[in-house]
PDB file of C-alpha atoms in Angstrom:
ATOM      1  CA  UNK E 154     -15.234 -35.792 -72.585  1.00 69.00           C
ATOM      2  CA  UNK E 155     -16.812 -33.759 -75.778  1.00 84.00           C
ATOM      3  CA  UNK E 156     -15.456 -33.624 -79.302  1.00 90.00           C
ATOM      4  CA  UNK E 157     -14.098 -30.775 -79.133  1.00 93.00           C
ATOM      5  CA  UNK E 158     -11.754 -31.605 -76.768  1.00 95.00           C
ATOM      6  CA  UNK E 159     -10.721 -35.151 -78.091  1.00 94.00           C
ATOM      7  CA  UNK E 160     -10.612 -33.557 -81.223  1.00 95.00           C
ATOM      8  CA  UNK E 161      -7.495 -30.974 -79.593  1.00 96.00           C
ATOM      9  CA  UNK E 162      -5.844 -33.601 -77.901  1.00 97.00           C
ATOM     10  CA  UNK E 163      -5.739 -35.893 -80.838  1.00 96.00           C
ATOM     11  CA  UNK E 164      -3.681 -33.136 -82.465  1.00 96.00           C
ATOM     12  CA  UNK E 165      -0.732 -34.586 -80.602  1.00 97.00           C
ATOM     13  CA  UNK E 166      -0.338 -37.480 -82.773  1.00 97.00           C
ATOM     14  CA  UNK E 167       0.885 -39.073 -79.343  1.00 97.00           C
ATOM     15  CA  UNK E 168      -1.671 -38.481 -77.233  1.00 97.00           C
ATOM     16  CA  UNK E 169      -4.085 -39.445 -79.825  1.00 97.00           C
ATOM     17  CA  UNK E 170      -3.084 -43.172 -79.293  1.00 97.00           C
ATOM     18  CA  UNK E 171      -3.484 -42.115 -75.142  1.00 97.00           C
ATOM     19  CA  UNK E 172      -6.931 -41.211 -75.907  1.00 96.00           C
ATOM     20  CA  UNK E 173      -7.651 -44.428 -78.021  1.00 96.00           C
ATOM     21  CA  UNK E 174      -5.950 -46.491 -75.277  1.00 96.00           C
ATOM     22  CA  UNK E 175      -7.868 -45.350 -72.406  1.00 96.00           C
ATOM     23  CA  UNK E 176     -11.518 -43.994 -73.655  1.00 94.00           C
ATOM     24  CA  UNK E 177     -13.109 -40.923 -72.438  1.00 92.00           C
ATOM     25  CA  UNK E 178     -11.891 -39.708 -69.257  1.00 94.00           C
ATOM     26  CA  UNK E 179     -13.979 -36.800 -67.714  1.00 92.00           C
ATOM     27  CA  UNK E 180     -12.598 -33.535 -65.335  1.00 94.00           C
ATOM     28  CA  UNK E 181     -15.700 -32.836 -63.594  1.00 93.00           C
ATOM     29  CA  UNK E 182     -16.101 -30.789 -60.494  1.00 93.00           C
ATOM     30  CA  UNK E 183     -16.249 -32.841 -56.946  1.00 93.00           C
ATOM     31  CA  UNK E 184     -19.378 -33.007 -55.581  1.00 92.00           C
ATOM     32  CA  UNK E 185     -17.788 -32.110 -52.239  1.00 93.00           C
ATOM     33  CA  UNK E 186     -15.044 -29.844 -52.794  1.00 94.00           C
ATOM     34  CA  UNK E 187     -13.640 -29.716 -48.881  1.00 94.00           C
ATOM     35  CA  UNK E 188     -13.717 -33.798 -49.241  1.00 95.00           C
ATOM     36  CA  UNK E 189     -11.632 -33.647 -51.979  1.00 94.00           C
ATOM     37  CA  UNK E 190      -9.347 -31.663 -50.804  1.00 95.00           C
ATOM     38  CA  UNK E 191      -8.854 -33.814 -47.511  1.00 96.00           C
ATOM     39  CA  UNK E 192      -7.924 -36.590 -50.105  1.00 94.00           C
ATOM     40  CA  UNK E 193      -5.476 -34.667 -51.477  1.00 91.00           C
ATOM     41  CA  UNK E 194      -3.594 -33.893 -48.052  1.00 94.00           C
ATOM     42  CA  UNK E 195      -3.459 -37.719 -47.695  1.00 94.00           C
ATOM     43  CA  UNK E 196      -2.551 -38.596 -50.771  1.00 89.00           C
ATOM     44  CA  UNK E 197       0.750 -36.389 -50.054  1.00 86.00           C
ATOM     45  CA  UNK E 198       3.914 -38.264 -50.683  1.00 82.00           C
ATOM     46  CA  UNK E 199       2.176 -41.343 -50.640  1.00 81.00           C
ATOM     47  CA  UNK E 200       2.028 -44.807 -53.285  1.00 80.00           C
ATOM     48  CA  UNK E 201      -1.484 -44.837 -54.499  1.00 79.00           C
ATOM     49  CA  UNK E 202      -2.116 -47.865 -52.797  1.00 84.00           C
ATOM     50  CA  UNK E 203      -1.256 -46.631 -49.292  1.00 90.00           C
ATOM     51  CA  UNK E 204      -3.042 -43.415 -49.792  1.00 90.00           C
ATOM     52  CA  UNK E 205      -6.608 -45.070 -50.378  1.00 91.00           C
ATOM     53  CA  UNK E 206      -6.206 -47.273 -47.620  1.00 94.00           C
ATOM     54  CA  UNK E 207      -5.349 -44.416 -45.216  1.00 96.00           C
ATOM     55  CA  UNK E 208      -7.752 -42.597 -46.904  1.00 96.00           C
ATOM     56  CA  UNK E 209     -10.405 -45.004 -45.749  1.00 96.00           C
ATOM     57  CA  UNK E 210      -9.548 -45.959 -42.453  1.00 97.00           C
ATOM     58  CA  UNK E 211      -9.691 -41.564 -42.345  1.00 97.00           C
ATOM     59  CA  UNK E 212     -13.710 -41.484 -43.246  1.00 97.00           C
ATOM     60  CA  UNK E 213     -13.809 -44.412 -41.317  1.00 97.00           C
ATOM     61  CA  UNK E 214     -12.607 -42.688 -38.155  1.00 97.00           C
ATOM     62  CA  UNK E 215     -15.397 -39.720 -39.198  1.00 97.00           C
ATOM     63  CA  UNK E 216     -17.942 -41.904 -39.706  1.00 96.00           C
ATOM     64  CA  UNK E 217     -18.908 -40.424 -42.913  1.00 95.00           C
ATOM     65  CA  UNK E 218     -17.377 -38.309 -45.284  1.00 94.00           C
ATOM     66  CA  UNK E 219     -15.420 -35.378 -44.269  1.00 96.00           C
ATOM     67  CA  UNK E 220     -16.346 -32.377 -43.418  1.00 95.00           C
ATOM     68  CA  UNK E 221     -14.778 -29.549 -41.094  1.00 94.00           C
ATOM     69  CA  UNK E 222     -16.725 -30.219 -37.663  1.00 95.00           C
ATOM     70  CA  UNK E 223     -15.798 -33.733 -38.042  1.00 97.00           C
ATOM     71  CA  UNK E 224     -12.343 -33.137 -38.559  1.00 97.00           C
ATOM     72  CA  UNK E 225     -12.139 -30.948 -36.525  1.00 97.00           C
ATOM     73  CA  UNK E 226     -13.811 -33.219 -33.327  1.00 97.00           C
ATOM     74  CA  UNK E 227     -11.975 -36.162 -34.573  1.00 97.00           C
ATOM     75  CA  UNK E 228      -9.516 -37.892 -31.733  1.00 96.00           C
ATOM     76  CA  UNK E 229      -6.455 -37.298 -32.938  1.00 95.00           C
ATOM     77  CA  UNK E 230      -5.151 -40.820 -31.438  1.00 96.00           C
ATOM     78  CA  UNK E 231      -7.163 -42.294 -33.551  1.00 97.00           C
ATOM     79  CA  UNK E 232      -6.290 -40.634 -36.413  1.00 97.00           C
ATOM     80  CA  UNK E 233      -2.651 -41.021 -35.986  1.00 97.00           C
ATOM     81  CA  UNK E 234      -3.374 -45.172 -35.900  1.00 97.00           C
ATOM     82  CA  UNK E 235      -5.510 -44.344 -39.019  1.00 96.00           C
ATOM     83  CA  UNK E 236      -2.124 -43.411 -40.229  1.00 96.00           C
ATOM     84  CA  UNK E 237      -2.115 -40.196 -40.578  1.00 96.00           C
ATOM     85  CA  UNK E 238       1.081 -38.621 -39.509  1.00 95.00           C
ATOM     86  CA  UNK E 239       0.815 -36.148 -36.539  1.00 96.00           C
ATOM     87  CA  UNK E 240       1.867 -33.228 -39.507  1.00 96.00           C
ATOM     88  CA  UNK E 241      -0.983 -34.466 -41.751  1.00 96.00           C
ATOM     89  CA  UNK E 242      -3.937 -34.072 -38.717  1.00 97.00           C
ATOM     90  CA  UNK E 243      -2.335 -31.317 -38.261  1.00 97.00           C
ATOM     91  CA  UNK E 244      -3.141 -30.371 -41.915  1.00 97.00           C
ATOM     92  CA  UNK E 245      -5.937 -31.187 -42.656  1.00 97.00           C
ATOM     93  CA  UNK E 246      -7.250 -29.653 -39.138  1.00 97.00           C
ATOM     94  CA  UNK E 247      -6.001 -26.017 -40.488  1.00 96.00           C
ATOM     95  CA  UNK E 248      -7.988 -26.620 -43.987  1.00 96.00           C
ATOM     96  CA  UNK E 249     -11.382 -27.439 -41.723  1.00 96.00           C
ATOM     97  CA  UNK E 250     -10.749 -24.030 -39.929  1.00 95.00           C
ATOM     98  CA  UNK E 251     -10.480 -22.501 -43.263  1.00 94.00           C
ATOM     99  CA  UNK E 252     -13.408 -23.540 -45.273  1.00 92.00           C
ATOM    100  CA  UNK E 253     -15.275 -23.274 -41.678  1.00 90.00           C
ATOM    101  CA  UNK E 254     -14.050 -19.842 -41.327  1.00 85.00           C
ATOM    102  CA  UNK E 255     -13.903 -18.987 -44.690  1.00 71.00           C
ATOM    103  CA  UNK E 256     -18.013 -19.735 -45.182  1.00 61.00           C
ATOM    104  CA  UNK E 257     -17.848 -21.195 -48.541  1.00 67.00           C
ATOM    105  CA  UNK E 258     -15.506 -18.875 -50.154  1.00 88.00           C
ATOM    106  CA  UNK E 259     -12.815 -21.449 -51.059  1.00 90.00           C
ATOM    107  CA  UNK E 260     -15.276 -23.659 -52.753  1.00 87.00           C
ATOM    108  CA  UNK E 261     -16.559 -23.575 -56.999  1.00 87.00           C
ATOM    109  CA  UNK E 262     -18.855 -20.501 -56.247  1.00 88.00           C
ATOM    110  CA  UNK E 263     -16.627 -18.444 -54.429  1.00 90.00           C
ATOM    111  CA  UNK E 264     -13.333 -19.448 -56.298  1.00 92.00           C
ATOM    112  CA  UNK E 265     -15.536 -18.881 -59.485  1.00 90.00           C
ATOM    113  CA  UNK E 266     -14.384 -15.367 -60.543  1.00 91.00           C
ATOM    114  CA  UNK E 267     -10.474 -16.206 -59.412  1.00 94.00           C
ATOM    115  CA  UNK E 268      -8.248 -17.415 -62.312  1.00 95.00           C
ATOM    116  CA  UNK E 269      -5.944 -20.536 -61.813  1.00 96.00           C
ATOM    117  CA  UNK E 270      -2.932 -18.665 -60.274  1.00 95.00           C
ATOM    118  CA  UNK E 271      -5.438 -16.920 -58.031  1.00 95.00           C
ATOM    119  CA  UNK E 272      -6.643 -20.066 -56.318  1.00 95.00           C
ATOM    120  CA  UNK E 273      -3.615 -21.283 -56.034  1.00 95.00           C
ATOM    121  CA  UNK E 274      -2.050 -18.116 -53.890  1.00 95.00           C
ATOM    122  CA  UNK E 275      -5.298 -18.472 -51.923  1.00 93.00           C
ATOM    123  CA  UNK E 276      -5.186 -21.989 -51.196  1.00 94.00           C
ATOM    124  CA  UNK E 277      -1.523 -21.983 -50.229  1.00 95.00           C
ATOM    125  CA  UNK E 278      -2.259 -19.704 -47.508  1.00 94.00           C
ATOM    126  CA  UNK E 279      -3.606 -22.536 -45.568  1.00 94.00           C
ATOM    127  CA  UNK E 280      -1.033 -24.939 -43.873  1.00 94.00           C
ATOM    128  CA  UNK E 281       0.013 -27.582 -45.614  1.00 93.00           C
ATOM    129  CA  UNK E 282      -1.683 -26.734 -48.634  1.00 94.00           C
ATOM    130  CA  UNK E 283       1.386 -26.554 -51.231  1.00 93.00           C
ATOM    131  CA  UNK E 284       1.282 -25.963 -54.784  1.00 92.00           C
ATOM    132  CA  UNK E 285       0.801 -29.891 -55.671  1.00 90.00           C
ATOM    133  CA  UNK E 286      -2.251 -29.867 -53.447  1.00 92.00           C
ATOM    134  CA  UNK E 287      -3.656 -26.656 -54.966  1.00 95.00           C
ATOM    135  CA  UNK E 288      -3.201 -27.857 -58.070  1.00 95.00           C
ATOM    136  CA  UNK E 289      -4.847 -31.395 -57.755  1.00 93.00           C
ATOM    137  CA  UNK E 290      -7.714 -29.243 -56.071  1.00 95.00           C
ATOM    138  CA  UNK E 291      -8.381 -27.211 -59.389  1.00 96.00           C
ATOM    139  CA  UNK E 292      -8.746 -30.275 -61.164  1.00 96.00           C
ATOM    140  CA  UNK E 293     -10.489 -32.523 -58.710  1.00 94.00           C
ATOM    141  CA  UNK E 294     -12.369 -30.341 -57.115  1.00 94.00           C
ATOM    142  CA  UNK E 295     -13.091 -27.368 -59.119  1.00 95.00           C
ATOM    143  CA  UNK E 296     -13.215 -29.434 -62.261  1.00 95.00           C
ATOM    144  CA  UNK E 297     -10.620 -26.471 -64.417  1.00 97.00           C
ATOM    145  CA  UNK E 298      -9.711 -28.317 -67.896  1.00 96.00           C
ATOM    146  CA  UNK E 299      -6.587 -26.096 -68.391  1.00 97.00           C
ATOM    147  CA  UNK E 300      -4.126 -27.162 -65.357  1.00 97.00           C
ATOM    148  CA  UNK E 301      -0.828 -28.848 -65.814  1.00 97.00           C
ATOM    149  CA  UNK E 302       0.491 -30.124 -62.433  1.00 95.00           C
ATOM    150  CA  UNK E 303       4.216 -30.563 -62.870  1.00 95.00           C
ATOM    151  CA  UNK E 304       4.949 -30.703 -59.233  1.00 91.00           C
ATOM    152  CA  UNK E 305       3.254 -33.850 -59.764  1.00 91.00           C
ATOM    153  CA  UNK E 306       5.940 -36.618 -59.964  1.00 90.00           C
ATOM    154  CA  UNK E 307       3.977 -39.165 -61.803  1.00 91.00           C
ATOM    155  CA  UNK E 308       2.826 -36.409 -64.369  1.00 95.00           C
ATOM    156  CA  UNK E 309       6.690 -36.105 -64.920  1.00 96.00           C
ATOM    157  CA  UNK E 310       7.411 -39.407 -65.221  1.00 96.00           C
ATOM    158  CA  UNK E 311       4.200 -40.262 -67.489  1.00 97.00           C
ATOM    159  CA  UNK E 312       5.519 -37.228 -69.882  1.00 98.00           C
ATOM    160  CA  UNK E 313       9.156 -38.507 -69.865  1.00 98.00           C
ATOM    161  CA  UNK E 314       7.946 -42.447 -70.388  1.00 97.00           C
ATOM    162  CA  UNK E 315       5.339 -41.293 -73.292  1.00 97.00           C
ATOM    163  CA  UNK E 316       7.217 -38.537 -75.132  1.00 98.00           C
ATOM    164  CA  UNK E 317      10.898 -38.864 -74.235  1.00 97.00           C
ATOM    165  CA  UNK E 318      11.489 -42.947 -73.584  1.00 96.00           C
ATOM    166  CA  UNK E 319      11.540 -42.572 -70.015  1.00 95.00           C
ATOM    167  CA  UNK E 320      14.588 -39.947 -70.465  1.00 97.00           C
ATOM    168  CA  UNK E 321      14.395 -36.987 -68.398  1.00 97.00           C
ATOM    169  CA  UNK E 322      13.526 -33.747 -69.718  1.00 97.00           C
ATOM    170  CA  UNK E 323      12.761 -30.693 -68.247  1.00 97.00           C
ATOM    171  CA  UNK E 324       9.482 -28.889 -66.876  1.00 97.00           C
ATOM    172  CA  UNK E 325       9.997 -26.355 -69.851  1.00 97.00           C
ATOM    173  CA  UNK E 326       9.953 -29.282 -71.943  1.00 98.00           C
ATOM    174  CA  UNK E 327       7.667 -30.428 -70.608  1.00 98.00           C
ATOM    175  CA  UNK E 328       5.633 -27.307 -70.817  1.00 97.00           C
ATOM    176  CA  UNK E 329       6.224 -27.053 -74.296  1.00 97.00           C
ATOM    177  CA  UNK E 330       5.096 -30.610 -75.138  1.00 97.00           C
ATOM    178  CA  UNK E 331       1.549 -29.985 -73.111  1.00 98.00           C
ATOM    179  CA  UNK E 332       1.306 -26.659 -75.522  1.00 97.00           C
ATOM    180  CA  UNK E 333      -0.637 -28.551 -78.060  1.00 96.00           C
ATOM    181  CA  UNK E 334      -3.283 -29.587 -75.293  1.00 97.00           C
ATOM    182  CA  UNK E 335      -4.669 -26.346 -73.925  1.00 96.00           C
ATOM    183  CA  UNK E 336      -6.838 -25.501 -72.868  1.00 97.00           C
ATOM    184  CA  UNK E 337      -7.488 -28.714 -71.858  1.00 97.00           C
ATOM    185  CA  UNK E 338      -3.943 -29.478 -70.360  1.00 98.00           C
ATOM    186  CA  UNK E 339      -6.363 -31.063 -67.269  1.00 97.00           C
ATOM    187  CA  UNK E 340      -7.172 -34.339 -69.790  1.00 97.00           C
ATOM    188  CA  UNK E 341      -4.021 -34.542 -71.367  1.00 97.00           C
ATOM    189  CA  UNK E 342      -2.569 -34.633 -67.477  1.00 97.00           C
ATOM    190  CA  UNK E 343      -5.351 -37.378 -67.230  1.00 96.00           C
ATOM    191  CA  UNK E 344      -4.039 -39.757 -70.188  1.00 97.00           C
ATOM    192  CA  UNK E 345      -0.610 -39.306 -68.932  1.00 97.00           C
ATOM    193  CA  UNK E 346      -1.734 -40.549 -65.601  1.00 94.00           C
ATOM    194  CA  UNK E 347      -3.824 -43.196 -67.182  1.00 95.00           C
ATOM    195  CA  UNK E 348      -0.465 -44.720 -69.057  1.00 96.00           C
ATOM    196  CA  UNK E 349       2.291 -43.707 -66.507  1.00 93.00           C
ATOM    197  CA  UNK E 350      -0.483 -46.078 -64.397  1.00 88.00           C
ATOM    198  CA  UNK E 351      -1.451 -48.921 -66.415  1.00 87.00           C
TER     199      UNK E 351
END
């Protein structure tokens, strides 16, 4: 994370103690940007902890790391005792088609001229691809700084817990609190993660 940006967060007197709490934390673009977003559909509604270990037995199923001809050729009993539900194969077998299909376009180089909202209509198009996942997949996979996931329950709760004592507030609130971030509402969603976490 640069100066610059520490130094905008840290203008939010609260977030300042985030970023002294948990060190530099970095929004960099996945090396693999279909991978990532094959995380993301298994992370769906999932604990942390029973996402990676799905998440693993998944690439273990592969045999490597995911990409859309072995999704695609993966047996799908074996994916199901992997733990994937049949709706999630299902899933993440229509995003292989589309970054097959789509040769490249829905990865950084051809996403590169689209603004946030942009990606997130085109991602959406593909079956289960909702707005959470579209949104985790600008900031895991295309690395965008300025992105705050509020379909993102922990992101919620981490705002309400840091800023509100674990009261509930709304997303406009919320919205309004993140103001003070941008454009680099990515970390701040980061260092709310970090505490709601820790």
């Amino acid at each position: 994370m640069e100066d610059r940006i520490a130094a905008t967060l840290r203008e939010d007197p609260t977030m300042a103690t985030l970023v002294d709490r948990h060190g530099r934390l970095a929004i960099e673009p996945a090396d693999d940007e279909f991978a990532r977003l094959c995380t993301s559909i298994v992370n769906q509604q999932l604990s942390t902890a029973s996402a990676a270990a799905i998440h693993e037995r998944f690439v273990g199923v592969l045999g490597g790391d995911p990409t859309s001809d072995r999704v695609l050729s993966a047996d799908e009993v074996a994916l199901r005792e992997a733990g994937l539900s049949r709706t999630k194969v299902e899933y993440l077998r229509s995003a292989a088609e589309a970054f097959r299909d789509g040769d490249g376009d829905l990865a950084r180089e051809g996403l590169a001229g689209h603004d946030d909202d942009a990606v997130v209509d085109r991602l959406t198009e593909i079956r289960g691809v909702g707005e959470w996942t579209a949104r985790m997949y600008l900031i895991f996979a295309l690395g965008r700084e300025d992105v705050l996931p509020l379909g993102d329950l922990a992101v919620r709760k981490g705002i309400e817990q840091v800023y509100n004592d674990g009261e509930e507030l709304t997303r406009d609130e919320m919205r309004e609190i993140a103001e003070s971030w941008r454009p680099y509402r990515s970390y701040g969603t980061r260092y709310i993660w970090a505490e709601y976490e820790s």
